[in-house]
Amino acid sequence: MLSLSSSPAPPRLLPPLPPSPEPSRPSSLSATTFSSPSQLKQLHAQLVKAGRSLSTLPLPQAAVVCALSPSSADFDYARSLLRRAADGKQEGVIWNTCLNALAGSGAPINALRLFSRLRTASYVLPDSFTCSFVLKACSELGPAAADVSLPAGRAVHGLVEKLGLHSDLYLHNTIVLMYACCGAMVEARLLFEKMPRRDVVTWNIVITHFVKRGDMETARELFDEMPERNVRSWTTMIGGYVQSGKPKEAIRLYCDMEEMGVEPNEVTVVAALAACADLGALELGERVHEYANRCGFLKNVRLCNTLTDMYIKCGCIELARGVFEEMEEKTVVSWSAMICGLAMHGQGEEALQLFSEMKRVGVRPNGVTFLGLLHACSHMGLLEEGCEFFTSMSRDYGLVPEIEHYGCMVDLLSRAGRLQDALEFIHKMPVAPNSVVWGALLGGAHVHKNVKMGEEAIKHLRRLDPLNDGYYIVLSNIYAEAGRWEDVARVRCMMRDEGVKKTPGWSSIALDGVVHEFVAGDSDHLQAEVIYRRWDELLMQLKSKGYVPDTCAVLLDMDEDRKEQVLHRHSEKLALTFGLINMPPGTPIRIMKNLRVCSDCHAAFKLISAITERQIVVRDRNRFHCFKDGLCSCRDYW
DNA sequence: GTAGGGTTAG
């Protein structure tokens, strides 16, 4: 067994390192099992017998043998083998190559171990390459091991200064990167400020790490300040905005980038498509799709996955399917994305069929695949099939259900009306239920008008996610539909006491590249008057077809006439009317809503799709509703 | 020898 105690005294340059891995817990390099002198000699004997030397080992393994040699004698032995094998090459070059291999291995700590040995025994005078590889190892170790990687990195930084290597810009960049990767942004920034020379990479490193920490403001300041930008600078910022939930900013930058004549690469395109997906920006998404096609990017699987997802999120399930079918190669991610997409669009049967197809071609499902399948079952009310999938995922595929899967199960059970079973399921879960799980029960309680279950759910939700207004609204709806107005008022007090604000609902619709947003009761829009007039006409037609306004959807305790007025100024109705006025007959109308579509609007939209012979696609915060010929793809099951 | 990318239930 190898431990530090059998190693030479800790070198001056590096702080003490954690002990080498035990043989029972090998790192990704199998050679870590050669951890005792006899094993090393055995290995050598085998190699000699086979007419090979240590040099015929893959280099990373040879390096690991050296790094982990328990005693100086073993190290010397390994070293002599390597030197003989390297046949005339300078020893410094051999070690640098070894360090590089270790830094890029699954156990970069071994690079620090080897370096520490080399320094103690003064086997080699470090040069800029040596430093660069050791710094890389520190970066690879990352912030989780900062107690090891940061002191080691600082030591190398000191060494660089001592050796007079500070004019090496490349090396300096690596040091900045090291600090950033170890989570020492202050030091990274300080060094960045002090650097006599910087290039675009220096800037990009610092920006990337602010982006990674979610500090888009600082990243943007630096981005605006930098003297020259390359594709990666742009891409980092665009991707950062997408990651931090600012797709509009992402798209703005993407357009700026195009204007500046910088050619987006495959990564840029992925980020841009993700932004389009978030925003439901179909037109831009299609433009990016064409660009990607022109550039030959469509052979990139990951890019096509994002493209598929973009069409799914923009409500174009057929186009998504088209991209999916055309893909030269499909990974589990491609299949999962498509299955989830079909489920989201209410095409549960197709989702299950696609799963059969996926199994047939031999692609192994992952946890996300099962989320899509459970979602599909929940949507179609396929209780037994859903339970079978849930069992199957661990039984047949060894996948451990995560909290998300439990959330789906609670959704499946409670939507199917099995509220008591759902509650018992929650109590028996091996992981602590989160707000999503209780939220699913609350949703089921709403569908099945079960006040008691709703109250049970909110009890937990108030603790787990007290500021989320959505839950209070649903509870309030449950009370309202039961005619319990005192309780509705009580929920409103509850919200006031907790300082919960109702998120204002909005709906948007794109026309000729311009996004029009509507809020309830909107009178600011240029066409407000025309919209209201057109709605009144529609309302007459609706009523003649048997539409009765569902005033239960209005939470406020007011008289029925007022309620109807409020109801008819819902943002999705305004957006739809705007679309009907401005878009040529026969074209589908696509609407996005930040909240869930209300039940009255849902009923009205079904009829309107029949009356106007229009397809209406609404993306709400959970799923898609595709209204056509008087029906909705969700089958009123949402 | 330095900087980036995908699918997820309510």
XYZ file of C-alpha atoms (C1' of nucleotides) in Angstrom:
648
model
C 0.000 0.000 0.000
C 1.236 3.350 -0.991
C 1.054 6.293 1.274
C 2.824 9.561 1.728
C 4.738 8.239 4.708
C 6.774 6.031 2.429
C 7.430 8.914 0.041
C 10.300 11.343 0.308
C 9.877 14.324 2.597
C 7.443 16.891 1.166
C 9.238 19.161 -1.273
C 9.603 22.846 -0.641
C 7.714 23.899 -3.663
C 4.449 22.081 -3.175
C 2.284 21.754 -0.105
C 1.462 18.243 1.143
C -0.733 16.294 -1.211
C -3.433 13.826 -0.300
C -2.294 10.213 -0.251
C -2.172 8.269 -3.481
C -5.283 6.323 -4.360
C -5.736 2.908 -2.861
C -5.528 -0.046 -5.218
C -9.141 -0.851 -4.534
C -10.226 2.505 -5.864
C -8.325 2.858 -9.101
C -8.627 6.041 -11.060
C -9.565 5.967 -14.683
C -6.046 4.850 -15.509
C -5.673 1.161 -14.916
C -1.978 1.541 -14.129
C -2.844 2.960 -10.733
C -3.117 -0.642 -9.646
C 0.669 -0.871 -9.945
C 1.037 0.595 -6.562
C 3.572 -1.591 -4.868
C 7.236 -2.197 -5.684
C 6.662 -5.853 -6.371
C 3.804 -5.099 -8.725
C 5.980 -2.661 -10.572
C 8.711 -5.300 -10.902
C 6.173 -7.892 -11.929
C 4.958 -5.547 -14.610
C 8.488 -5.027 -15.799
C 9.161 -8.757 -15.872
C 6.054 -9.308 -17.939
C 7.072 -6.598 -20.331
C 10.595 -7.993 -20.696
C 9.204 -11.454 -21.269
C 6.983 -10.089 -23.969
C 9.987 -8.330 -25.459
C 8.672 -4.921 -24.503
C 9.854 -2.196 -22.192
C 8.124 0.321 -20.029
C 8.109 2.634 -22.988
C 5.672 0.361 -24.778
C 3.114 1.079 -22.129
C 0.723 3.781 -23.156
C 2.400 6.904 -21.918
C -0.196 7.903 -19.349
C 0.160 4.520 -17.718
C 3.940 4.705 -17.696
C 3.656 8.137 -16.148
C 1.311 6.863 -13.489
C 3.765 4.131 -12.620
C 6.420 6.769 -12.100
C 4.185 9.133 -10.205
C 3.025 6.446 -7.843
C 6.262 4.579 -7.275
C 6.191 4.261 -3.514
C 9.866 4.604 -2.679
C 12.721 6.539 -4.224
C 14.282 3.232 -5.191
C 11.188 2.301 -7.165
C 11.034 5.712 -8.663
C 14.667 5.491 -9.746
C 13.969 2.102 -11.231
C 10.976 3.355 -13.190
C 12.967 6.397 -14.214
C 15.824 4.356 -15.583
C 13.397 2.282 -17.625
C 11.798 5.372 -19.065
C 15.151 6.970 -19.867
C 16.350 3.890 -21.628
C 13.079 3.677 -23.498
C 13.122 7.327 -24.489
C 16.358 6.633 -26.298
C 18.384 9.751 -26.366
C 15.561 12.143 -25.659
C 16.316 14.778 -23.082
C 15.019 13.890 -19.702
C 13.169 17.158 -19.344
C 11.184 16.340 -22.452
C 10.282 12.906 -21.090
C 8.950 14.366 -17.861
C 7.058 17.112 -19.584
C 5.372 14.550 -21.777
C 4.507 12.489 -18.716
C 3.162 15.520 -16.869
C 1.023 16.466 -19.821
C -0.368 12.958 -20.053
C -1.193 12.918 -16.349
C -2.740 16.394 -16.390
C -5.122 15.243 -19.086
C -5.874 11.925 -17.424
C -8.804 11.206 -15.180
C -6.562 11.731 -12.153
C -4.679 15.008 -12.643
C -3.536 14.825 -9.033
C -0.929 12.346 -10.276
C 0.701 15.130 -12.274
C 1.174 17.045 -9.032
C 2.573 13.928 -7.384
C 5.078 13.399 -10.172
C 6.024 17.057 -10.244
C 6.566 17.074 -6.530
C 8.946 14.083 -6.888
C 10.840 15.668 -9.730
C 11.309 18.878 -7.791
C 12.468 17.198 -4.604
C 15.103 15.221 -6.396
C 15.976 18.132 -8.703
C 15.777 15.814 -11.655
C 14.868 18.533 -13.996
C 14.830 22.287 -14.233
C 11.225 23.243 -14.937
C 10.667 25.151 -18.135
C 7.564 26.876 -19.452
C 6.150 23.557 -20.649
C 6.594 21.939 -17.262
C 4.780 24.840 -15.621
C 2.081 24.851 -18.230
C 1.269 21.165 -17.715
C 1.276 21.379 -13.935
C -0.984 24.424 -14.128
C -3.265 22.485 -16.408
C -3.419 19.731 -13.774
C -4.403 22.342 -11.158
C -7.109 23.684 -13.446
C -8.410 20.204 -14.094
C -8.662 19.537 -10.369
C -10.985 22.474 -10.108
C -12.539 24.334 -7.183
C -13.734 21.183 -5.416
C -10.095 20.314 -4.739
C -9.026 23.932 -4.282
C -7.277 23.120 -1.005
C -4.801 21.154 -3.112
C -4.987 22.755 -6.521
C -4.869 26.408 -5.466
C -1.723 26.259 -3.286
C -0.032 24.118 -5.923
C -1.062 26.565 -8.628
C 0.167 29.525 -6.605
C 3.486 27.759 -6.118
C 3.847 27.259 -9.861
C 2.895 30.890 -10.405
C 5.746 31.833 -8.052
C 8.068 29.527 -9.896
C 7.181 31.142 -13.201
C 8.122 34.530 -11.769
C 11.329 33.142 -10.276
C 12.374 31.535 -13.532
C 11.769 34.751 -15.373
C 9.104 33.256 -17.586
C 6.680 36.135 -17.111
C 7.056 37.392 -20.634
C 5.475 34.186 -21.903
C 1.940 35.310 -22.662
C 0.734 31.800 -23.263
C 1.938 30.707 -19.855
C 0.420 33.758 -18.219
C -2.918 32.893 -19.743
C -2.606 29.425 -18.293
C -2.012 30.927 -14.854
C -5.083 33.146 -15.162
C -7.020 30.085 -16.200
C -5.675 28.144 -13.232
C -6.867 30.781 -10.744
C -10.250 30.959 -12.417
C -10.644 27.186 -12.475
C -9.708 26.958 -8.802
C -12.482 29.416 -8.016
C -10.062 32.253 -7.142
C -11.659 34.875 -9.358
C -10.221 37.758 -7.356
C -6.690 36.547 -7.982
C -7.502 35.779 -11.601
C -8.857 39.275 -12.115
C -5.944 40.881 -10.286
C -3.391 39.088 -12.404
C -5.402 39.949 -15.501
C -5.306 43.645 -14.562
C -1.554 43.533 -13.920
C -0.593 41.699 -17.062
C 1.704 43.747 -19.280
C 0.283 42.119 -22.402
C -3.048 40.435 -23.015
C -4.488 38.771 -26.038
C -8.023 37.813 -26.955
C -7.573 34.499 -25.142
C -6.719 36.274 -21.887
C -9.950 38.235 -22.137
C -11.948 35.175 -23.099
C -10.656 33.157 -20.149
C -11.698 35.803 -17.654
C -15.041 36.424 -19.336
C -15.795 32.705 -19.538
C -15.329 32.297 -15.825
C -17.537 35.227 -14.912
C -20.135 33.709 -17.207
C -19.716 30.347 -15.494
C -20.406 31.975 -12.154
C -23.547 33.542 -13.573
C -22.092 37.050 -13.240
C -23.241 38.272 -16.638
C -22.884 41.927 -15.670
C -19.140 41.689 -15.094
C -18.757 39.447 -18.113
C -20.586 42.000 -20.249
C -18.491 44.897 -18.975
C -15.344 43.055 -19.943
C -16.832 41.988 -23.260
C -17.711 45.578 -24.119
C -14.268 46.719 -23.052
C -12.138 44.175 -24.899
C -10.127 45.550 -27.797
C -10.844 42.682 -30.174
C -13.335 39.844 -30.104
C -13.312 36.530 -31.861
C -16.067 33.961 -32.435
C -15.426 32.434 -29.060
C -15.874 35.737 -27.255
C -19.270 36.153 -28.895
C -20.242 32.549 -28.367
C -19.354 32.609 -24.695
C -21.549 35.637 -24.108
C -24.451 34.293 -26.142
C -24.294 30.933 -24.364
C -24.010 32.701 -21.022
C -27.150 34.705 -21.622
C -29.023 31.564 -22.571
C -27.797 29.777 -19.444
C -28.783 32.637 -17.191
C -32.296 32.797 -18.596
C -31.831 35.873 -20.786
C -32.572 34.565 -24.265
C -33.496 38.013 -25.568
C -30.032 39.322 -24.731
C -28.568 36.231 -26.363
C -30.436 36.854 -29.576
C -29.577 40.535 -29.568
C -25.885 39.645 -29.357
C -26.251 37.006 -32.046
C -27.685 39.627 -34.386
C -24.940 42.119 -33.442
C -22.406 39.441 -34.204
C -23.876 38.820 -37.630
C -23.863 42.543 -38.284
C -20.187 42.756 -37.388
C -19.522 40.100 -39.975
C -18.279 37.486 -37.517
C -19.126 33.995 -38.760
C -20.980 31.925 -36.171
C -19.544 28.453 -35.718
C -21.299 25.271 -34.612
C -21.189 26.167 -30.941
C -22.580 29.636 -31.622
C -25.394 28.075 -33.591
C -26.224 25.714 -30.729
C -26.431 28.640 -28.323
C -28.526 30.710 -30.720
C -30.926 27.837 -31.324
C -31.291 27.311 -27.592
C -32.199 30.984 -27.242
C -34.774 30.640 -30.020
C -36.201 27.610 -28.262
C -36.559 29.541 -25.002
C -38.198 32.471 -26.720
C -40.256 30.505 -29.188
C -38.569 32.612 -31.854
C -39.451 30.467 -34.840
C -38.458 32.839 -37.618
C -34.942 33.397 -36.344
C -34.691 29.704 -35.530
C -35.486 28.849 -39.119
C -32.946 31.357 -40.345
C -30.276 29.834 -38.134
C -31.326 26.399 -39.385
C -30.745 27.497 -42.976
C -27.387 28.982 -42.071
C -26.361 25.765 -40.329
C -27.422 23.809 -43.379
C -25.392 26.043 -45.692
C -22.334 25.587 -43.495
C -22.686 21.818 -43.400
C -23.263 21.850 -39.643
C -26.184 19.419 -39.816
C -23.903 16.420 -39.581
C -23.240 17.485 -36.017
C -25.462 15.354 -33.778
C -25.527 17.728 -30.853
C -26.420 20.641 -33.047
C -29.284 18.650 -34.549
C -30.487 17.745 -31.078
C -30.727 21.429 -30.243
C -32.367 22.107 -33.589
C -34.981 19.433 -32.909
C -35.616 20.932 -29.513
C -35.927 24.404 -31.011
C -38.712 23.238 -33.346
C -40.399 21.380 -30.508
C -40.352 24.457 -28.299
C -41.588 26.625 -31.143
C -44.608 24.395 -31.543
C -43.527 22.815 -34.830
C -43.536 19.173 -33.939
C -43.583 18.065 -37.596
C -40.484 20.111 -38.420
C -38.811 18.693 -35.322
C -39.689 15.224 -36.476
C -38.276 16.040 -39.889
C -34.908 17.071 -38.467
C -34.909 14.011 -36.234
C -35.643 11.605 -39.081
C -32.962 13.163 -41.276
C -30.215 12.828 -38.691
C -27.388 10.597 -39.840
C -26.717 9.462 -36.337
C -29.004 9.599 -33.322
C -27.886 9.425 -29.726
C -29.960 8.725 -26.647
C -30.291 12.503 -26.326
C -31.848 12.762 -29.790
C -34.387 10.053 -28.988
C -35.145 11.454 -25.553
C -35.636 14.963 -26.879
C -38.082 13.720 -29.497
C -39.973 11.532 -27.008
C -40.259 14.412 -24.548
C -41.326 16.703 -27.367
C -44.078 14.385 -28.527
C -45.291 14.039 -24.953
C -45.293 17.800 -24.543
C -47.354 18.130 -27.695
C -49.959 15.655 -26.531
C -48.810 12.959 -28.937
C -48.420 10.294 -26.315
C -48.986 7.298 -28.589
C -46.287 8.517 -30.947
C -43.960 8.993 -27.982
C -44.453 5.395 -26.893
C -44.065 4.161 -30.464
C -40.828 6.061 -30.794
C -39.597 4.391 -27.636
C -40.262 0.960 -29.159
C -38.367 2.052 -32.235
C -35.513 3.275 -30.088
C -35.254 -0.061 -28.324
C -35.469 -1.862 -31.641
C -32.432 -0.068 -33.007
C -30.577 -0.807 -29.790
C -30.261 2.613 -28.148
C -30.234 2.374 -24.385
C -32.658 4.782 -22.697
C -31.535 7.092 -19.904
C -33.352 8.884 -17.119
C -34.577 11.662 -19.393
C -36.082 9.139 -21.798
C -38.186 7.824 -18.937
C -39.250 11.311 -17.931
C -40.648 11.715 -21.419
C -42.394 8.349 -21.262
C -43.904 9.032 -17.841
C -45.040 12.428 -19.060
C -46.667 10.797 -22.082
C -48.471 8.252 -19.892
C -49.591 10.876 -17.451
C -50.966 12.886 -20.320
C -52.943 10.006 -21.765
C -54.105 8.734 -18.404
C -52.191 5.489 -18.926
C -51.796 4.702 -15.267
C -50.686 1.105 -15.543
C -48.283 1.674 -18.407
C -46.727 4.545 -16.485
C -46.235 2.420 -13.392
C -44.707 -0.272 -15.557
C -42.216 2.206 -17.054
C -41.334 3.402 -13.586
C -40.613 -0.157 -12.474
C -38.850 -0.984 -15.706
C -36.335 1.817 -15.524
C -34.566 0.355 -12.514
C -35.394 -3.293 -13.132
C -34.411 -3.475 -16.788
C -31.952 -0.629 -17.165
C -30.460 -0.148 -13.723
C -31.509 3.510 -13.710
C -32.121 4.976 -10.279
C -35.316 7.068 -10.279
C -34.580 10.654 -9.369
C -36.805 13.243 -7.754
C -38.064 14.231 -11.212
C -39.316 10.713 -11.827
C -41.117 10.708 -8.507
C -42.653 14.020 -9.507
C -43.950 12.411 -12.705
C -45.377 9.487 -10.779
C -47.236 11.728 -8.378
C -48.527 13.634 -11.390
C -49.599 10.408 -13.088
C -51.413 9.095 -10.010
C -53.083 12.306 -9.032
C -54.205 13.247 -12.537
C -55.762 9.810 -12.789
C -57.739 10.642 -9.674
C -55.747 8.361 -7.390
C -55.034 11.140 -4.925
C -54.855 8.944 -1.859
C -52.412 6.618 -3.621
C -50.392 9.614 -4.683
C -50.161 10.822 -1.109
C -49.066 7.405 0.089
C -46.535 7.263 -2.725
C -45.099 10.566 -1.519
C -44.820 9.259 2.027
C -43.013 6.166 0.828
C -40.533 7.915 -1.487
C -36.901 7.259 -0.612
C -36.010 10.876 -1.330
C -37.482 13.942 0.350
C -40.384 15.306 -1.730
C -39.719 18.726 -3.204
C -42.110 21.454 -4.224
C -42.592 19.910 -7.654
C -43.858 16.703 -6.092
C -46.338 18.500 -3.856
C -47.214 20.788 -6.745
C -48.203 17.740 -8.788
C -50.495 16.595 -5.997
C -51.964 20.080 -5.818
C -52.599 20.021 -9.555
C -54.366 16.683 -9.255
C -56.420 18.013 -6.360
C -57.504 20.862 -8.620
C -58.472 18.609 -11.527
C -60.470 16.365 -9.234
C -61.836 19.184 -7.095
C -60.477 17.737 -3.873
C -60.210 20.535 -1.325
C -58.653 18.353 1.388
C -55.785 17.174 -0.796
C -55.205 20.717 -1.978
C -54.885 21.847 1.619
C -52.515 18.995 2.405
C -50.297 19.940 -0.533
C -50.215 23.653 0.231
C -49.135 22.905 3.799
C -45.856 21.574 2.419
C -45.585 24.032 -0.429
C -45.747 26.988 1.952
C -42.652 25.612 3.601
C -40.777 24.483 0.492
C -41.457 27.291 -1.936
C -43.214 30.062 -0.017
C -42.748 32.778 -2.621
C -44.178 30.921 -5.588
C -47.518 32.497 -6.336
C -48.678 29.695 -8.632
C -49.542 27.322 -5.818
C -51.701 29.835 -3.979
C -53.528 30.604 -7.185
C -54.342 26.948 -7.766
C -55.556 26.533 -4.190
C -57.623 29.637 -4.555
C -59.109 28.166 -7.739
C -59.993 24.990 -5.900
C -61.855 27.018 -3.289
C -63.500 29.229 -5.878
C -64.785 26.266 -7.827
C -66.240 24.909 -4.602
C -67.877 28.290 -4.039
C -65.901 28.807 -0.844
C -65.313 32.522 -1.164
C -64.233 33.061 2.443
C -61.420 30.623 1.803
C -60.515 32.380 -1.438
C -60.199 35.561 0.587
C -58.144 33.702 3.179
C -55.677 32.581 0.483
C -55.376 36.171 -0.647
C -54.531 37.175 2.946
C -52.053 34.344 3.130
C -50.334 35.694 0.050
C -50.297 39.200 1.416
C -48.856 38.060 4.741
C -46.097 36.136 3.037
C -45.386 38.946 0.619
C -46.215 36.829 -2.422
C -46.980 38.778 -5.541
C -49.029 37.386 -8.377
C -46.897 37.113 -11.497
C -48.581 39.211 -14.161
C -49.660 37.031 -17.050
C -48.643 37.937 -20.584
C -49.013 36.407 -23.992
C -46.989 37.105 -27.070
C -47.296 36.558 -30.761
C -44.756 37.203 -33.510
C -45.730 39.015 -36.684
C -43.189 39.801 -39.414
C -40.325 39.373 -37.009
C -41.825 41.662 -34.396
C -42.979 40.190 -31.102
C -46.201 41.671 -29.774
C -46.831 41.238 -26.091
C -50.185 41.524 -24.374
C -51.132 41.673 -20.736
C -54.638 41.219 -19.361
C -56.900 44.181 -20.009
C -54.262 45.701 -22.295
C -55.365 48.969 -23.819
C -51.897 50.251 -24.721
C -51.597 48.361 -27.948
C -51.906 50.383 -31.127
C -54.656 48.131 -32.376
C -56.446 47.836 -29.038
C -59.735 49.189 -30.329
C -59.799 47.004 -33.408
C -58.906 44.002 -31.295
C -61.733 44.627 -28.840
C -64.241 45.112 -31.648
C -63.159 41.905 -33.359
C -63.374 40.037 -30.067
C -66.949 41.172 -29.506
C -67.878 39.779 -32.907
C -66.158 36.534 -32.100
C -67.915 36.351 -28.760
C -71.307 36.491 -30.441
C -70.333 33.616 -32.707
C -68.951 31.697 -29.762
C -72.098 32.099 -27.741
C -74.217 30.944 -30.628
C -72.129 27.788 -30.667
C -72.890 27.186 -27.031
C -69.944 28.861 -25.350
C -70.661 29.825 -21.766
C -68.011 31.959 -20.100
C -66.403 30.016 -17.290
C -66.283 32.713 -14.656
C -64.823 30.295 -12.128
C -61.514 31.067 -13.752
C -61.791 34.560 -12.323
C -60.557 34.518 -8.780
C -61.857 37.806 -7.628
C -65.036 37.956 -5.701
C -67.102 40.243 -7.907
C -70.386 40.136 -9.743
C -70.739 37.924 -12.789
C -70.813 40.735 -15.374
C -67.551 42.202 -14.141
C -66.047 38.743 -14.080
C -66.981 38.197 -17.690
C -65.384 41.473 -18.639
C -62.155 40.488 -16.888
C -62.269 37.083 -18.503
C -62.599 38.484 -21.987
C -59.549 40.656 -21.616
C -57.203 37.773 -20.824
C -53.876 38.244 -22.551
C -54.125 35.069 -24.623
C -57.494 36.139 -26.021
C -56.058 39.516 -26.984
C -53.060 37.898 -28.633
C -55.268 35.470 -30.537
C -57.584 38.208 -31.756
C -54.579 40.215 -32.874
C -53.367 37.171 -34.800
C -56.753 36.615 -36.418
C -56.831 40.208 -37.588
C -53.292 40.387 -38.905
C -52.389 36.968 -40.216
C -53.630 35.637 -43.534
C -56.445 33.077 -43.305
C -55.232 29.509 -43.114
C -51.891 30.268 -41.456
C -51.483 28.777 -38.029
C -51.412 31.219 -35.138
C -48.687 30.680 -32.563
C -49.006 32.174 -29.133
C -46.727 31.998 -26.124
C -47.896 32.491 -22.568
C -45.742 32.826 -19.473
C -48.318 31.157 -17.217
C -50.664 28.282 -17.798
C -53.518 28.882 -20.143
C -56.769 29.480 -18.276
C -59.642 27.029 -18.550
C -62.018 29.535 -20.090
C -59.537 30.568 -22.754
C -58.933 26.909 -23.425
C -62.625 26.261 -24.027
C -62.969 29.387 -26.145
C -59.912 28.592 -28.279
C -61.279 25.178 -29.153
C -64.432 26.712 -30.552
C -62.554 29.526 -32.261
C -60.334 27.009 -34.060
C -63.484 25.499 -35.543
C -65.278 28.774 -36.304
C -62.302 30.392 -38.012
C -60.866 27.169 -39.457
C -57.506 28.038 -37.970
C -54.891 26.041 -36.261
C -53.918 27.710 -33.013
C -50.767 26.636 -31.202
C -50.356 27.880 -27.658
C -47.193 27.255 -25.719
C -47.917 27.771 -22.051
C -45.425 27.330 -19.258
C -45.898 23.578 -19.206
C -46.846 22.276 -22.578
C -48.343 22.866 -25.967
C -51.978 23.137 -26.840
C -52.705 22.655 -30.487
C -56.276 23.707 -31.219
C -57.766 22.391 -34.418
C -61.312 21.692 -35.605
C -62.758 22.359 -32.194
C -60.368 20.083 -30.318
C -57.144 20.498 -28.396
C -54.155 18.161 -28.641
C -54.060 18.008 -24.848
C -57.503 16.401 -24.852
C -58.445 18.737 -22.025
C -56.084 16.787 -19.845
C -53.689 19.368 -18.446
C 1.100 23.826 -24.361
C -4.224 28.355 -22.953
C -11.076 29.933 -23.678
C -16.928 27.212 -25.475
C -22.008 23.179 -27.080
C -27.357 19.087 -26.380
C -32.507 16.337 -24.233
C -35.838 16.946 -18.343
C -41.673 16.136 -14.891
C -45.487 20.613 -12.547
